[in-house]
Coordinates of C-alpha atoms in Angstrom, one line a residue:
M24 CA 31.6 -11.4 -41.9
K25 CA 34.3 -13.8 -43.8
T26 CA 37.9 -12.7 -43.5
S27 CA 39.7 -11.0 -46.3
E28 CA 41.8 -14.7 -46.7
A29 CA 38.3 -16.2 -47.2
L30 CA 37.2 -13.3 -49.6
A31 CA 40.5 -13.9 -51.4
E32 CA 39.5 -17.3 -52.8
Q33 CA 36.1 -16.3 -54.0
P34 CA 35.6 -16.4 -57.4
G35 CA 35.6 -12.8 -59.0
P36 CA 38.1 -10.8 -61.1
A37 CA 41.8 -11.2 -59.8
L38 CA 44.1 -8.9 -60.4
Q39 CA 43.8 -7.4 -63.5
D40 CA 45.6 -8.1 -66.5
F41 CA 45.7 -4.6 -67.4
N42 CA 45.2 -1.9 -64.9
Y43 CA 46.6 1.7 -64.3
L44 CA 50.0 0.4 -62.4
N45 CA 50.6 -1.9 -65.8
A46 CA 49.5 0.3 -68.3
D47 CA 52.8 1.7 -69.0
Y48 CA 56.2 1.3 -67.4
G49 CA 59.0 3.7 -66.6
I50 CA 59.8 6.6 -64.7
R51 CA 58.5 9.0 -67.3
S52 CA 54.9 7.2 -67.5
W53 CA 54.6 8.2 -63.8
L54 CA 56.3 11.7 -63.2
F55 CA 54.0 12.7 -66.4
T56 CA 51.2 10.8 -65.6
V57 CA 47.4 12.6 -65.6
D58 CA 45.5 9.6 -63.9
H59 CA 44.3 10.8 -61.1
K60 CA 45.2 7.2 -59.2
R61 CA 49.0 7.4 -60.2
I62 CA 49.0 11.1 -58.6
A63 CA 47.7 9.5 -55.2
I64 CA 50.1 7.3 -55.5
L65 CA 52.9 9.5 -56.1
Y66 CA 51.6 11.7 -53.2
L67 CA 51.3 8.4 -50.8
V68 CA 55.3 7.7 -51.7
V69 CA 56.1 11.2 -50.7
I70 CA 53.7 11.8 -47.9
T71 CA 55.3 8.6 -46.3
M72 CA 58.5 10.0 -46.7
M73 CA 57.5 13.2 -44.6
F74 CA 56.0 11.6 -42.1
A75 CA 59.2 9.2 -41.6
V76 CA 61.2 12.5 -41.2
G77 CA 58.7 14.0 -39.1
G78 CA 58.8 11.0 -36.8
I79 CA 62.7 11.3 -36.5
F80 CA 62.4 14.7 -34.8
A81 CA 59.2 13.7 -32.4
T82 CA 61.5 10.7 -31.5
M83 CA 64.7 13.0 -30.5
I84 CA 62.2 15.1 -28.8
R85 CA 61.2 12.4 -26.4
L86 CA 64.6 11.0 -25.9
E87 CA 65.2 14.6 -25.0
L88 CA 62.4 14.7 -22.3
L89 CA 63.3 11.4 -20.7
T90 CA 65.4 13.0 -18.4
P91 CA 64.8 16.3 -16.4
K92 CA 68.3 18.1 -17.5
G93 CA 68.8 18.7 -20.8
D94 CA 71.6 16.1 -21.4
L95 CA 70.6 15.1 -25.0
V96 CA 70.7 18.3 -26.7
D97 CA 70.9 21.6 -26.3
A98 CA 67.9 24.5 -25.8
D99 CA 68.9 25.7 -29.3
T100 CA 68.6 22.2 -30.8
Y101 CA 65.5 21.5 -29.2
N102 CA 64.1 24.7 -30.4
K103 CA 64.9 23.6 -33.9
L104 CA 63.5 19.5 -33.2
F105 CA 59.7 20.5 -32.0
T106 CA 59.5 23.7 -34.5
M107 CA 61.1 21.4 -37.6
H108 CA 58.5 18.5 -36.4
G109 CA 55.7 20.9 -36.6
I110 CA 56.0 22.1 -39.4
V111 CA 56.8 19.1 -41.1
M112 CA 53.7 17.2 -39.7
V113 CA 51.4 19.7 -40.3
F114 CA 51.9 21.2 -43.6
F115 CA 53.7 18.1 -45.3
F116 CA 51.9 15.3 -43.8
L117 CA 48.6 15.8 -42.0
I118 CA 46.8 18.8 -44.1
P119 CA 47.5 16.7 -47.9
S120 CA 47.6 13.1 -46.1
I121 CA 44.0 12.0 -47.0
P122 CA 42.7 14.3 -49.3
A123 CA 45.8 14.2 -51.6
T124 CA 46.3 10.1 -51.1
L125 CA 42.8 8.4 -50.8
G126 CA 40.8 12.0 -51.9
N127 CA 42.6 11.7 -55.1
F128 CA 42.6 8.1 -55.7
L129 CA 38.5 7.7 -54.5
I130 CA 36.8 10.9 -55.6
P131 CA 36.1 10.3 -59.6
L132 CA 35.5 6.6 -58.9
M133 CA 33.0 7.3 -56.0
V134 CA 31.3 9.7 -58.6
G135 CA 31.3 7.9 -61.5
A136 CA 33.8 9.9 -63.3
R137 CA 37.0 8.8 -65.4
D138 CA 39.0 11.5 -63.9
L139 CA 39.4 14.8 -61.7
A140 CA 37.6 17.8 -63.7
F141 CA 41.3 19.0 -64.4
P142 CA 43.9 16.2 -64.9
R143 CA 47.0 18.6 -65.7
I144 CA 46.2 20.7 -62.6
N145 CA 46.3 17.6 -60.7
L146 CA 49.6 17.0 -61.8
L147 CA 50.9 20.0 -61.3
S148 CA 49.6 20.3 -57.8
W149 CA 51.5 17.3 -56.9
Y150 CA 54.6 19.3 -58.2
I151 CA 54.2 22.3 -56.7
Y152 CA 53.9 20.1 -53.5
M153 CA 57.4 18.6 -54.1
I154 CA 58.9 22.4 -54.7
G155 CA 57.6 23.2 -51.1
A156 CA 58.6 19.9 -49.6
L157 CA 62.3 20.7 -51.2
F158 CA 62.7 23.8 -49.9
G159 CA 61.5 22.3 -46.3
V160 CA 64.1 20.1 -46.7
Y161 CA 66.6 22.3 -47.4
A162 CA 65.6 24.2 -44.4
I163 CA 66.4 21.4 -42.2
F164 CA 70.0 20.3 -43.8
A165 CA 70.7 24.3 -43.8
G166 CA 70.3 24.2 -39.9
G167 CA 66.7 23.9 -39.3
V168 CA 64.5 26.9 -37.9
D169 CA 63.7 27.4 -34.0
T170 CA 60.0 29.4 -34.3
G171 CA 58.0 27.4 -33.9
W172 CA 55.4 25.7 -36.6
T173 CA 53.6 29.2 -35.8
F174 CA 56.3 31.4 -36.7
Y175 CA 55.2 34.0 -34.5
T176 CA 56.3 37.6 -35.1
P177 CA 58.3 39.5 -34.0
Y178 CA 60.9 36.6 -33.2
S179 CA 60.6 35.4 -36.5
T180 CA 60.9 38.4 -38.5
S181 CA 63.7 40.3 -36.2
A182 CA 65.8 37.9 -34.0
S183 CA 65.8 34.6 -35.0
Q184 CA 68.8 33.3 -36.8
T185 CA 67.8 30.5 -38.2
Q186 CA 67.0 29.1 -41.8
V187 CA 63.1 31.4 -41.4
I188 CA 62.8 32.1 -45.2
P189 CA 63.3 29.0 -46.9
T190 CA 61.0 27.4 -44.3
V191 CA 58.3 30.1 -44.8
F192 CA 58.5 30.0 -48.6
A193 CA 58.0 26.4 -48.1
A194 CA 54.9 26.5 -46.3
F195 CA 53.8 29.5 -48.8
V196 CA 54.4 27.1 -51.9
V197 CA 53.0 23.9 -50.8
G198 CA 49.6 26.0 -49.6
F199 CA 49.3 26.0 -53.6
S200 CA 49.0 22.5 -53.7
S201 CA 46.1 22.7 -51.1
I202 CA 44.4 25.3 -53.2
L203 CA 44.6 23.7 -56.6
T204 CA 43.5 20.2 -55.1
G205 CA 40.3 21.6 -53.5
L206 CA 39.6 23.4 -56.6
N207 CA 39.8 20.0 -58.3
F208 CA 37.7 18.3 -56.0
I209 CA 34.8 21.4 -56.1
V210 CA 34.6 21.3 -59.4
T211 CA 34.7 17.2 -59.9
T212 CA 31.7 16.9 -57.1
H213 CA 29.7 19.3 -59.0
K214 CA 30.1 18.5 -63.1
M215 CA 31.0 15.0 -62.9
R216 CA 28.8 13.0 -60.8
A217 CA 27.0 9.6 -62.8
P218 CA 23.6 10.0 -64.1
G219 CA 21.3 9.5 -60.6
L220 CA 24.2 9.9 -58.0
T221 CA 22.2 13.1 -56.6
W222 CA 23.8 15.0 -53.7
F223 CA 22.1 12.8 -51.1
R224 CA 23.2 9.8 -52.6
L225 CA 26.7 10.8 -52.5
P226 CA 28.9 8.9 -50.3
L227 CA 29.6 10.5 -47.1
F228 CA 33.5 10.4 -47.8
V229 CA 32.8 12.8 -50.8
W230 CA 30.9 15.3 -48.7
A231 CA 33.6 15.4 -46.3
I232 CA 36.4 16.1 -49.1
Y233 CA 33.9 18.5 -50.5
A234 CA 33.6 20.9 -47.1
T235 CA 37.4 20.4 -46.8
S236 CA 38.0 21.8 -50.2
L237 CA 36.1 24.7 -49.4
I238 CA 38.1 25.7 -46.7
Q239 CA 41.3 25.2 -48.4
M240 CA 40.0 27.4 -51.3
L241 CA 38.9 30.0 -48.6
A242 CA 41.6 29.8 -45.9
T243 CA 44.7 29.1 -47.7
P244 CA 45.2 32.5 -49.4
V245 CA 45.2 34.0 -46.0
L246 CA 47.7 32.4 -44.8
A247 CA 49.8 32.9 -48.3
I248 CA 49.0 36.6 -47.8
T249 CA 50.0 36.4 -44.2
L250 CA 53.4 34.5 -44.8
V251 CA 54.2 36.7 -47.4
L252 CA 53.8 39.7 -45.1
L253 CA 55.9 38.2 -42.8
L254 CA 58.8 37.3 -45.5
L255 CA 58.5 41.2 -46.5
E256 CA 59.2 42.3 -42.7
R257 CA 61.8 39.8 -42.2
G258 CA 64.0 40.9 -46.0
L259 CA 62.9 44.7 -45.9
H260 CA 62.3 45.2 -42.6
I261 CA 58.8 46.9 -43.3
G262 CA 56.9 47.5 -40.1
I263 CA 53.8 45.4 -40.4
F264 CA 54.4 42.8 -37.6
D265 CA 57.3 44.4 -35.1
P266 CA 56.5 46.9 -32.6
K267 CA 59.9 48.5 -32.7
L268 CA 58.9 49.0 -36.8
G269 CA 55.6 50.4 -36.1
G270 CA 53.8 47.2 -36.5
D271 CA 51.4 45.2 -33.9
P272 CA 52.5 41.5 -33.5
V273 CA 48.6 40.5 -32.5
L274 CA 48.2 41.1 -36.4
F275 CA 50.2 38.4 -37.4
Q276 CA 48.3 36.0 -34.9
H277 CA 44.9 36.9 -36.0
M278 CA 45.9 36.5 -39.7
F279 CA 47.5 33.2 -39.1
W280 CA 45.0 31.6 -36.6
F281 CA 42.2 33.1 -39.2
Y282 CA 43.8 29.8 -41.5
S283 CA 45.0 27.2 -39.3
H284 CA 42.4 26.7 -37.0
P285 CA 40.1 26.0 -39.9
A286 CA 43.3 23.8 -41.0
V287 CA 42.5 21.6 -38.1
Y288 CA 39.1 20.6 -40.0
I289 CA 41.5 20.3 -43.1
M290 CA 42.9 17.5 -41.4
V291 CA 40.4 15.8 -39.5
L292 CA 37.1 16.4 -41.8
P293 CA 38.4 14.0 -44.4
G294 CA 39.1 11.6 -41.5
M295 CA 35.5 11.6 -40.4
G296 CA 34.5 11.1 -43.7
V297 CA 36.7 7.8 -43.8
I298 CA 35.0 6.6 -40.6
S299 CA 31.7 7.4 -42.0
E300 CA 32.1 4.9 -44.8
M301 CA 33.9 2.3 -42.8
V302 CA 31.2 2.0 -39.8
T303 CA 28.4 1.6 -41.8
C304 CA 30.5 -1.3 -43.6
F305 CA 31.8 -3.1 -40.7
S306 CA 28.7 -3.2 -39.0
R307 CA 26.4 -4.2 -42.1
N308 CA 23.7 -1.6 -41.0
R309 CA 22.5 1.5 -43.2
I310 CA 24.8 5.0 -41.7
F311 CA 22.0 6.2 -39.0
G312 CA 21.0 10.1 -39.9
Y313 CA 22.7 10.5 -43.2
K314 CA 21.7 13.9 -44.0
F315 CA 23.0 15.2 -40.5
I316 CA 26.1 13.8 -41.1
C317 CA 26.3 15.5 -44.4
F318 CA 25.3 19.3 -43.2
S319 CA 27.3 18.8 -40.2
S320 CA 30.4 18.6 -42.3
L321 CA 29.4 21.6 -43.7
G322 CA 28.5 23.0 -40.7
I323 CA 32.1 22.3 -39.3
A324 CA 33.2 24.0 -42.5
V325 CA 31.6 27.3 -41.5
I326 CA 31.8 27.6 -38.1
G327 CA 35.2 26.8 -37.9
F328 CA 36.3 30.0 -39.9
L329 CA 34.9 31.9 -36.6
V330 CA 36.7 30.3 -33.7
W331 CA 40.5 31.3 -34.3
G332 CA 40.0 33.8 -31.6
H333 CA 40.4 31.2 -28.9
H334 CA 44.2 31.1 -29.8
L335 CA 44.7 34.5 -28.6
F336 CA 42.8 34.2 -24.7
V337 CA 46.2 35.3 -23.2
S338 CA 47.1 37.6 -26.1
G339 CA 45.4 40.8 -25.3
Q340 CA 42.2 41.0 -27.0
S341 CA 39.2 42.6 -25.2
V342 CA 37.3 40.6 -22.7
Y343 CA 34.1 40.8 -24.7
A344 CA 35.5 39.1 -27.9
G345 CA 37.3 36.4 -25.5
M346 CA 33.5 35.9 -24.5
L347 CA 32.3 35.6 -28.2
F348 CA 35.4 33.1 -29.3
S349 CA 34.6 31.0 -26.0
L350 CA 30.9 30.5 -27.0
L351 CA 31.6 29.9 -30.6
S352 CA 33.8 27.3 -29.6
Y353 CA 31.9 25.9 -28.0
L354 CA 29.4 25.8 -31.1
V355 CA 31.6 24.3 -33.4
A356 CA 31.5 21.1 -31.2
I357 CA 28.2 20.4 -32.1
P358 CA 28.4 19.1 -35.4
S359 CA 31.9 17.0 -34.3
A360 CA 29.6 15.4 -31.6
I361 CA 26.4 14.7 -34.3
K362 CA 29.0 12.7 -36.2
V363 CA 30.1 10.8 -33.2
F364 CA 26.5 10.2 -31.7
N365 CA 25.3 8.9 -35.4
W366 CA 28.6 6.3 -35.6
T367 CA 27.5 4.9 -32.5
A368 CA 24.2 4.7 -33.4
T369 CA 25.3 2.9 -36.6
L370 CA 27.1 0.3 -34.5
Y371 CA 23.6 -0.3 -32.1
K372 CA 22.4 -3.3 -33.0
G373 CA 24.9 -3.9 -36.4
R374 CA 26.6 -7.2 -36.9
V375 CA 30.0 -5.4 -36.3
S376 CA 33.0 -7.5 -38.2
W377 CA 36.3 -7.1 -36.1
Q378 CA 38.2 -6.8 -39.3
T379 CA 41.5 -4.3 -39.1
P380 CA 39.6 -1.3 -40.8
M381 CA 37.0 -1.4 -37.6
L382 CA 39.6 -1.4 -35.1
Y383 CA 40.6 1.7 -36.6
V384 CA 36.9 3.0 -36.5
L385 CA 36.9 2.1 -33.0
G386 CA 40.4 3.7 -31.8
F387 CA 39.4 7.1 -33.5
I388 CA 35.8 7.1 -31.8
G389 CA 37.6 7.1 -28.9
L390 CA 40.5 9.1 -29.4
F391 CA 38.9 11.8 -30.6
T392 CA 35.9 12.3 -28.3
I393 CA 38.6 12.6 -25.5
G394 CA 40.4 14.9 -27.7
G395 CA 36.9 17.1 -28.6
L396 CA 35.9 17.0 -25.0
T397 CA 39.2 18.5 -23.7
G398 CA 38.7 20.8 -26.3
L399 CA 36.0 22.4 -24.4
F400 CA 38.2 22.8 -21.3
L401 CA 40.5 24.7 -23.4
A402 CA 37.5 26.7 -25.0
A403 CA 36.6 28.1 -21.5
I404 CA 38.5 31.4 -20.8
G405 CA 39.3 30.9 -17.0
L406 CA 40.7 27.3 -17.7
D407 CA 42.6 28.4 -21.0
V408 CA 44.5 31.1 -19.0
H409 CA 46.1 28.2 -16.6
L410 CA 46.2 25.3 -19.3
T411 CA 47.6 27.5 -22.4
D412 CA 51.1 26.8 -23.3
T413 CA 51.0 23.1 -21.2
Y414 CA 51.7 20.2 -22.2
F415 CA 47.3 20.2 -21.8
V416 CA 47.2 21.6 -25.3
I417 CA 50.2 19.0 -26.7
A418 CA 47.6 16.2 -25.8
H419 CA 44.8 18.0 -26.7
F420 CA 46.0 18.6 -30.0
H421 CA 47.6 15.4 -30.4
Y422 CA 44.6 13.6 -29.9
I423 CA 42.8 15.0 -32.6
M424 CA 45.4 15.0 -35.0
V425 CA 47.4 12.0 -34.6
G426 CA 44.4 10.3 -32.5
G427 CA 42.0 10.9 -35.2
T428 CA 43.5 12.2 -38.7
I429 CA 46.1 9.3 -38.7
M430 CA 43.7 6.8 -37.3
A431 CA 41.4 7.6 -39.8
Y432 CA 44.2 7.6 -42.6
L433 CA 45.6 4.1 -41.3
G434 CA 42.2 3.0 -41.4
G435 CA 41.4 4.0 -44.8
L436 CA 45.1 2.9 -46.1
H437 CA 43.5 -0.9 -44.8
F438 CA 39.7 -0.5 -46.3
W439 CA 40.8 0.4 -49.6
W440 CA 44.4 -1.1 -50.2
P441 CA 42.7 -4.1 -51.8
K442 CA 41.4 -1.6 -54.5
I443 CA 44.6 0.2 -54.6
T444 CA 46.7 -2.6 -55.3
G445 CA 45.1 -5.2 -56.0
R446 CA 45.7 -7.1 -53.4
L447 CA 44.9 -8.4 -49.9
Y448 CA 47.3 -7.7 -46.5
P449 CA 47.8 -10.2 -43.9
E450 CA 44.8 -9.6 -41.5
F451 CA 46.9 -10.9 -38.4
W452 CA 49.5 -8.4 -38.4
A453 CA 47.4 -5.7 -39.4
K454 CA 44.9 -6.0 -36.4
I455 CA 48.0 -6.4 -34.1
A456 CA 49.5 -2.9 -35.4
A457 CA 46.3 -1.4 -34.9
V458 CA 46.2 -2.5 -31.2
I459 CA 49.7 -1.8 -30.5
V460 CA 48.9 2.0 -32.3
F461 CA 46.0 2.4 -30.0
L462 CA 47.7 1.6 -26.8
G463 CA 51.2 3.2 -27.9
F464 CA 49.4 6.5 -28.4
N465 CA 47.5 6.6 -25.2
L466 CA 50.7 5.9 -23.1
T467 CA 52.7 8.4 -25.4
F468 CA 50.1 11.4 -24.8
F469 CA 47.7 10.6 -21.8
P470 CA 50.5 11.4 -19.5
Q471 CA 50.5 14.9 -20.8
F472 CA 47.1 15.9 -20.1
L473 CA 48.2 15.3 -16.4
L474 CA 51.5 17.0 -17.4
G475 CA 49.7 19.8 -18.3
Y476 CA 47.2 20.0 -15.8
M477 CA 50.5 20.0 -13.3
G478 CA 52.0 22.9 -14.9
M479 CA 54.5 21.9 -16.9
P480 CA 55.0 24.2 -20.0
R481 CA 55.4 22.9 -23.4
R482 CA 58.5 24.0 -25.4
Y483 CA 61.2 23.6 -22.6
H484 CA 63.6 20.8 -23.0
E485 CA 64.3 20.9 -19.4
Y486 CA 61.7 20.4 -16.5
P487 CA 61.7 19.9 -12.7
P488 CA 62.4 16.3 -11.5
E489 CA 59.0 15.6 -10.4
F490 CA 57.5 15.9 -13.9
Q491 CA 59.8 12.8 -15.1
V492 CA 57.8 10.1 -13.9
L493 CA 54.7 10.9 -16.4
N494 CA 57.9 11.9 -19.0
V495 CA 59.3 8.4 -19.1
L496 CA 56.0 7.0 -19.5
S497 CA 55.2 9.2 -22.6
T498 CA 58.9 8.3 -24.3
A499 CA 58.1 4.7 -23.6
G500 CA 54.6 5.0 -25.2
A501 CA 56.1 6.9 -28.3
S502 CA 58.8 4.0 -28.7
I503 CA 55.7 1.7 -28.8
L504 CA 53.6 4.1 -31.1
A505 CA 56.8 3.8 -33.3
V506 CA 56.7 0.1 -33.9
G507 CA 52.8 0.2 -34.7
Y508 CA 53.5 2.4 -37.2
M509 CA 56.4 0.8 -38.9
L510 CA 54.7 -2.2 -38.9
P511 CA 52.0 -1.5 -41.5
M512 CA 54.5 0.1 -43.9
I513 CA 56.5 -3.4 -43.6
Y514 CA 53.5 -5.6 -44.2
L515 CA 51.8 -3.1 -46.9
M516 CA 54.8 -3.3 -48.9
W517 CA 54.9 -7.2 -48.6
S518 CA 51.2 -7.6 -49.4
M519 CA 52.1 -5.7 -52.9
R520 CA 54.2 -8.4 -54.0
Y521 CA 52.9 -11.2 -52.2
G522 CA 49.5 -11.1 -50.9
P523 CA 46.8 -12.7 -52.0
R524 CA 44.9 -11.2 -55.4
A525 CA 42.1 -9.5 -54.0
S526 CA 38.3 -9.5 -55.5
A527 CA 36.4 -6.1 -56.9
N528 CA 34.6 -6.0 -53.4
P529 CA 36.1 -8.0 -50.7
W530 CA 34.5 -6.4 -48.3
N531 CA 31.2 -6.5 -49.8
A532 CA 30.8 -2.9 -49.3
T533 CA 28.3 -0.6 -51.3
G534 CA 29.7 2.7 -53.7
L535 CA 30.5 2.8 -57.2
E536 CA 34.3 2.4 -56.7
W537 CA 33.5 -1.0 -55.6
Q538 CA 32.0 -1.9 -58.9
V539 CA 35.3 -1.9 -60.5
P540 CA 38.3 -4.4 -60.9
S541 CA 41.0 -4.2 -58.4
P542 CA 43.2 -2.5 -58.9
P543 CA 41.3 -0.4 -61.2
P544 CA 41.8 0.3 -64.8
T545 CA 43.2 3.8 -66.1
Y546 CA 39.9 5.1 -66.9
N547 CA 37.8 3.6 -64.3
F548 CA 34.7 3.1 -66.1
D549 CA 34.0 1.4 -69.5
E550 CA 30.7 3.0 -69.6
V551 CA 29.1 5.5 -67.4
P552 CA 27.4 4.0 -64.5
V553 CA 23.9 4.5 -63.1
V554 CA 22.8 5.3 -59.8
T555 CA 19.6 3.6 -59.2
E556 CA 19.8 3.1 -55.1
E557 CA 20.2 5.1 -51.9
P558 CA 23.7 4.8 -50.3
Y559 CA 24.5 2.2 -47.9
A560 CA 21.7 0.1 -48.8
Y561 CA 23.4 -2.6 -46.3
D562 CA 20.0 -3.8 -44.8
K563 CA 19.3 -5.1 -48.2
P564 CA 19.2 -8.9 -48.0
E565 CA 21.6 -9.5 -51.3
R566 CA 24.3 -7.2 -48.9
R567 CA 24.0 -9.7 -46.5
V568 CA 27.3 -11.6 -45.6
A569 CA 27.4 -15.0 -43.4

């Protein structure tokens, strides 16, 4: 396949004289826009800022763990660092990252619509997100919170003297942004598809976002109710979760994880959709098992609601409930395994192009596979009793969320960056960044599997000296990973002004979003497109590229 620089020199639409970026100017035109593409950019800016905040907390955590003795911060400060890192990364970055940015930008383009079904509600969801983010930032500057990102009771309702109420309220508010975004995607997918775009002609990214939206709509209200009950108990001393007041702390765990385990799939399912789009494009091969991937997305969404109890293996639930949740946890691995198998089969005998998005695809498949397999260890009750609350859990979670979601997010940004901005990025530096991220990630988190196996507990700011070598490796990896994350921010911003202009379809990809100019006009399509072929027809002669 030709390089992006060579493709840029091909004849084709250059940066359009009139597009969504220059249709209007001034801060007011952005703050009151109802254009889904501009709202995606607003999300991108704020989410990137929250990612940086969460990254700063992660850096402080790793610096503290560089030595066995707590000689950088004290125990109370360390508790606040890992709590705020988790809250910012989960609620303000990982959950909205792909749906709110790439989903907002691409869903109408992919289904042939001029905008989302409810443009004003889409803008409202961004403002709600901003309100939640501001409460979260206020809590940070007011002293932080030390309960852990899970807000476990009764510590969060009676013992903690930190900023629990504004932090919980921030998570409560941002949940409504998630609900409204999911509602918009569901209605758009059902009602605004172009003529000929049947359900089994939809891009797999749309299927993934659709399944994610179902989880957002059904699970997020449960979190909202749980957080309201927590606030009521903390503010009014109503006995719901505190045993001293007649409550049950395990009830909170059931309610919290009923949302928070499906939330794992809110984070990673969109990433799977991104990978499905890129793996077929850069292998120049029709996707293997299209319908299996579609239904596996829905399968993950459904089964994901049935496995929350594996977070309570050591919380006193009955042995029979634990056995059932263990079985269901193994069951939910099957749809994920189907996706990995189908991506691998798509690569088989494909003409693989080693461009930046493809490097992120391969990184995702490897890291997500490790994360998924180690999840099976934690689904086994006997092993989980020994591994729970150790660094094994930390490593597993980050292989799924960071090795999975963020790899897919960065890959998707690189894949659709020419469409979003009308500019190409420097391919050499993009490849360097992808390799650095992959190596830095493994050096950061693989030693934590060994630490967990050896028994190092999580959430401790001090540890026995025999764990120091692995912690030094982990901290060194985190510094490399930070460089890998900063590089794309630099060259992508540089490309917006100095990058070569992109044609409408620089990757020679299928899909309606590649049939409009780069960047797209405000209303996407001058005429309603008509879909006449199956998705991912890369095996057709006209799709072949030298």
